[in-house]
CSV table of C-alpha atoms in Angstrom, one decimal:
chain,number,residue,atom,x,y,z
A,192,MET,CA,147.4,-303.1,-10.1
A,193,ASN,CA,151.1,-303.1,-9.3
A,194,LYS,CA,151.2,-299.3,-9.6
A,195,LEU,CA,148.4,-299.0,-7.1
A,196,ILE,CA,150.1,-301.3,-4.6
A,197,CYS,CA,153.3,-299.3,-5.0
A,198,LYS,CA,151.4,-296.0,-4.4
A,199,ILE,CA,149.9,-297.5,-1.2
A,200,PHE,CA,153.2,-298.6,0.1
A,201,ILE,CA,154.7,-295.2,-0.6
A,202,LEU,CA,151.8,-293.6,1.2
A,203,ILE,CA,152.2,-295.8,4.2
A,204,PHE,CA,156.0,-295.0,4.2
A,205,ILE,CA,155.4,-291.3,3.9
A,206,ALA,CA,152.6,-291.3,6.5
A,207,SER,CA,154.7,-293.2,9.0
A,208,CYS,CA,157.7,-291.0,8.5
A,209,SER,CA,155.7,-287.8,8.8
A,210,GLY,CA,153.6,-289.2,11.6
A,211,ILE,CA,155.7,-287.3,14.2
A,212,ASN,CA,154.0,-284.0,13.4
A,213,GLU,CA,150.9,-285.3,11.6
A,214,GLU,CA,147.6,-285.1,13.4
A,215,ARG,CA,146.0,-287.7,11.1
A,216,THR,CA,146.6,-291.4,11.7
A,217,THR,CA,148.3,-293.5,9.0
A,218,GLY,CA,144.9,-295.1,8.3
A,219,THR,CA,143.2,-291.7,7.9
A,220,PHE,CA,146.1,-290.5,5.7
A,221,ILE,CA,145.5,-293.5,3.4
A,222,GLU,CA,141.7,-293.1,3.5
A,223,ASP,CA,142.1,-289.5,2.3
A,224,PHE,CA,144.1,-290.7,-0.6
A,225,SER,CA,141.5,-293.4,-1.3
A,226,ILE,CA,138.6,-290.9,-1.2
A,227,GLU,CA,140.3,-288.6,-3.7
A,228,ARG,CA,141.0,-291.5,-6.0
A,229,LYS,CA,137.4,-292.8,-5.8
A,230,ILE,CA,136.0,-289.4,-6.7
A,231,LYS,CA,138.4,-289.1,-9.7
A,232,LYS,CA,137.5,-292.6,-10.8
A,233,PHE,CA,133.8,-291.8,-10.5
A,234,ILE,CA,134.2,-288.7,-12.7
A,235,ASN,CA,136.5,-290.4,-15.2
A,236,LYS,CA,134.1,-293.3,-15.7
A,237,ASP,CA,131.3,-291.0,-16.9
A,238,TYR,CA,132.1,-289.5,-20.3
A,239,GLU,CA,129.9,-286.4,-19.7
A,240,LEU,CA,131.4,-285.6,-16.3
A,241,ASP,CA,134.9,-286.3,-17.6
A,242,ALA,CA,134.6,-284.2,-20.7
A,243,LEU,CA,132.5,-281.2,-19.5
A,244,THR,CA,133.7,-280.6,-15.9
A,245,ASN,CA,136.9,-279.6,-14.2
A,246,VAL,CA,136.5,-280.8,-10.6
A,247,LYS,CA,139.2,-281.4,-8.1
A,248,ALA,CA,138.5,-283.5,-5.0
A,249,THR,CA,140.7,-282.9,-1.9
A,250,SER,CA,140.3,-285.0,1.3
A,251,TYR,CA,141.8,-284.1,4.6
A,252,ASN,CA,140.9,-286.0,7.7
A,253,GLU,CA,138.0,-287.6,5.8
A,254,VAL,CA,136.5,-284.1,5.0
A,255,LEU,CA,136.0,-283.6,1.3
A,256,LEU,CA,136.6,-280.4,-0.5
A,257,LEU,CA,135.2,-280.1,-4.1
A,258,THR,CA,136.5,-277.2,-6.2
A,259,GLY,CA,136.3,-276.4,-9.9
A,260,GLN,CA,133.9,-275.7,-12.6
A,261,ILE,CA,130.7,-277.6,-13.7
A,262,PRO,CA,128.6,-276.4,-16.6
A,263,ASN,CA,125.2,-277.1,-15.1
A,264,GLU,CA,123.3,-277.9,-11.9
A,265,ARG,CA,122.4,-281.5,-13.1
A,266,LEU,CA,126.1,-282.4,-13.4
A,267,ARG,CA,126.9,-280.8,-10.1
A,268,ARG,CA,124.1,-282.9,-8.3
A,269,GLU,CA,125.5,-286.0,-10.0
A,270,ILE,CA,129.0,-285.4,-8.6
A,271,ILE,CA,127.7,-284.5,-5.1
A,272,ASN,CA,125.5,-287.6,-5.1
A,273,GLY,CA,128.4,-289.7,-6.2
A,274,ALA,CA,130.6,-288.3,-3.5
A,275,LYS,CA,127.9,-289.0,-0.9
A,276,LYS,CA,128.0,-292.7,-1.7
A,277,ILE,CA,131.7,-292.9,-0.7
A,278,THR,CA,132.0,-294.3,2.7
A,279,LYS,CA,134.2,-292.6,5.3
A,280,ILE,CA,133.5,-289.1,4.2
A,281,LYS,CA,132.5,-287.1,7.3
A,282,LYS,CA,131.6,-283.9,5.5
A,283,ILE,CA,131.5,-282.4,2.0
A,284,HIS,CA,132.4,-278.8,1.2
A,285,ASP,CA,131.1,-278.0,-2.3
A,286,PHE,CA,132.9,-274.9,-3.7
A,287,THR,CA,132.4,-275.8,-7.3
A,288,ILE,CA,131.0,-273.1,-9.5
A,289,LEU,CA,128.6,-273.2,-12.5
A,290,ALA,CA,130.9,-272.3,-15.3
A,291,ALA,CA,132.8,-273.7,-18.2
A,292,PRO,CA,136.1,-275.4,-17.3
A,293,SER,CA,138.9,-273.0,-16.5
A,294,SER,CA,141.8,-272.5,-19.0
A,295,MET,CA,145.2,-274.2,-18.7
A,296,ILE,CA,146.7,-270.8,-18.0
A,297,SER,CA,144.3,-270.3,-15.0
A,298,ARG,CA,145.0,-273.8,-13.7
A,299,SER,CA,148.8,-273.1,-14.0
A,300,ASN,CA,148.4,-269.9,-12.1
A,301,ASP,CA,146.4,-271.8,-9.4
A,302,LYS,CA,149.3,-274.3,-9.0
A,303,TYR,CA,151.7,-271.4,-8.8
A,304,LEU,CA,149.7,-269.7,-6.1
A,305,THR,CA,149.4,-273.0,-4.1
A,306,THR,CA,153.2,-273.4,-4.2
A,307,LYS,CA,153.7,-269.7,-3.3
A,308,VAL,CA,151.4,-270.0,-0.2
A,309,ARG,CA,152.9,-273.3,0.9
A,310,THR,CA,156.4,-271.9,0.5
A,311,ARG,CA,155.6,-268.8,2.5
A,312,ILE,CA,154.0,-270.9,5.3
A,313,LEU,CA,157.1,-273.2,5.4
A,314,ALA,CA,159.5,-270.2,5.3
A,315,THR,CA,157.6,-268.6,8.2
A,316,ALA,CA,157.9,-271.8,10.2
A,317,ILE,CA,161.6,-272.2,9.4
A,318,PHE,CA,163.2,-268.8,9.1
A,319,LYS,CA,161.0,-266.8,11.4
A,320,LYS,CA,161.1,-269.7,13.8
A,321,GLU,CA,157.3,-269.4,14.2
A,322,LYS,CA,156.8,-272.4,16.4
A,323,ASN,CA,153.1,-272.0,16.1
A,324,VAL,CA,153.1,-273.0,12.4
A,325,LYS,CA,153.3,-276.7,11.5
A,326,SER,CA,153.3,-276.6,7.7
A,327,ASN,CA,152.9,-280.3,7.3
A,328,ARG,CA,149.5,-280.0,9.1
A,329,ILE,CA,148.2,-277.5,6.5
A,330,LYS,CA,146.8,-278.4,3.1
A,331,VAL,CA,146.6,-275.6,0.5
A,332,VAL,CA,144.3,-275.9,-2.5
A,333,THR,CA,143.8,-273.1,-5.0
A,334,ASP,CA,141.0,-272.8,-7.6
A,335,ASN,CA,140.4,-269.7,-9.7
A,336,SER,CA,142.8,-267.7,-7.5
A,337,THR,CA,140.8,-268.6,-4.3
A,338,VAL,CA,143.0,-270.3,-1.7
A,339,PHE,CA,141.4,-273.0,0.5
A,340,LEU,CA,143.2,-273.9,3.7
A,341,LEU,CA,142.5,-277.2,5.4
A,342,GLY,CA,144.1,-278.9,8.4
A,343,ILE,CA,143.9,-279.9,12.0
A,344,VAL,CA,145.4,-276.9,13.8
A,345,ASN,CA,145.0,-274.7,16.9
A,346,ARG,CA,143.7,-271.2,16.7
A,347,GLY,CA,147.1,-269.6,16.6
A,348,GLN,CA,148.3,-271.8,13.7
A,349,ALA,CA,145.1,-271.0,11.8
A,350,GLU,CA,145.5,-267.3,12.3
A,351,VAL,CA,149.1,-267.3,11.1
A,352,ALA,CA,148.5,-269.5,8.1
A,353,THR,CA,145.4,-267.5,7.1
A,354,LYS,CA,147.2,-264.2,7.4
A,355,ILE,CA,150.1,-265.6,5.2
A,356,ALA,CA,147.6,-266.7,2.5
A,357,ARG,CA,145.7,-263.4,2.6
A,358,GLU,CA,149.0,-261.4,2.2
A,359,THR,CA,150.2,-263.5,-0.7
A,360,SER,CA,150.1,-261.5,-4.0
A,361,GLY,CA,147.8,-262.9,-6.6
A,362,VAL,CA,145.4,-264.5,-4.1
A,363,GLN,CA,141.9,-263.1,-4.6
A,364,LYS,CA,140.1,-264.8,-1.7
A,365,VAL,CA,141.0,-267.2,1.2
A,366,VAL,CA,138.5,-269.8,2.5
A,367,THR,CA,139.4,-271.5,5.7
A,368,LEU,CA,138.1,-275.0,6.5
A,369,TRP,CA,140.1,-275.7,9.6
A,370,GLU,CA,139.5,-278.3,12.2
A,371,ILE,CA,140.4,-276.4,15.4
A,372,LYS,CA,141.8,-278.7,18.1
């Protein structure tokens, strides 16, 4: 319990420090963390879901993105139905695929691609002085070399970030789930 309390205080601190350029409120920032944690807990509690699936839940502005691999439709429905029971979720984007869980090598490559895309977006904002890019408003998730972009951005920010992701070597596909303001 103490670890959870520490994590919540750290999240509040981070959210309040980054609130200057963050479109989400501190409450929404914490709710996103809570949604992700609830999905993970739901999956971990069920032996079959935990052992047979590789599902990642990402929440941004209370919009849930599910990615990963699930071996059959029954387990997929179980995860979706579990997610629907979580309050505060405005919308669920299900990009899971029916397949065996990906390998550790594939997951490592996905983490590398996420870092690469994030770094290129940040570098564009800093070094090219692209005032239209706010890297802290953009969430990057990668699964099976497909990059998902989430965030509350304007059209110009969305176009620049999407272009950067598409031009990043190793990225097979880019899926944009922007909230355009």
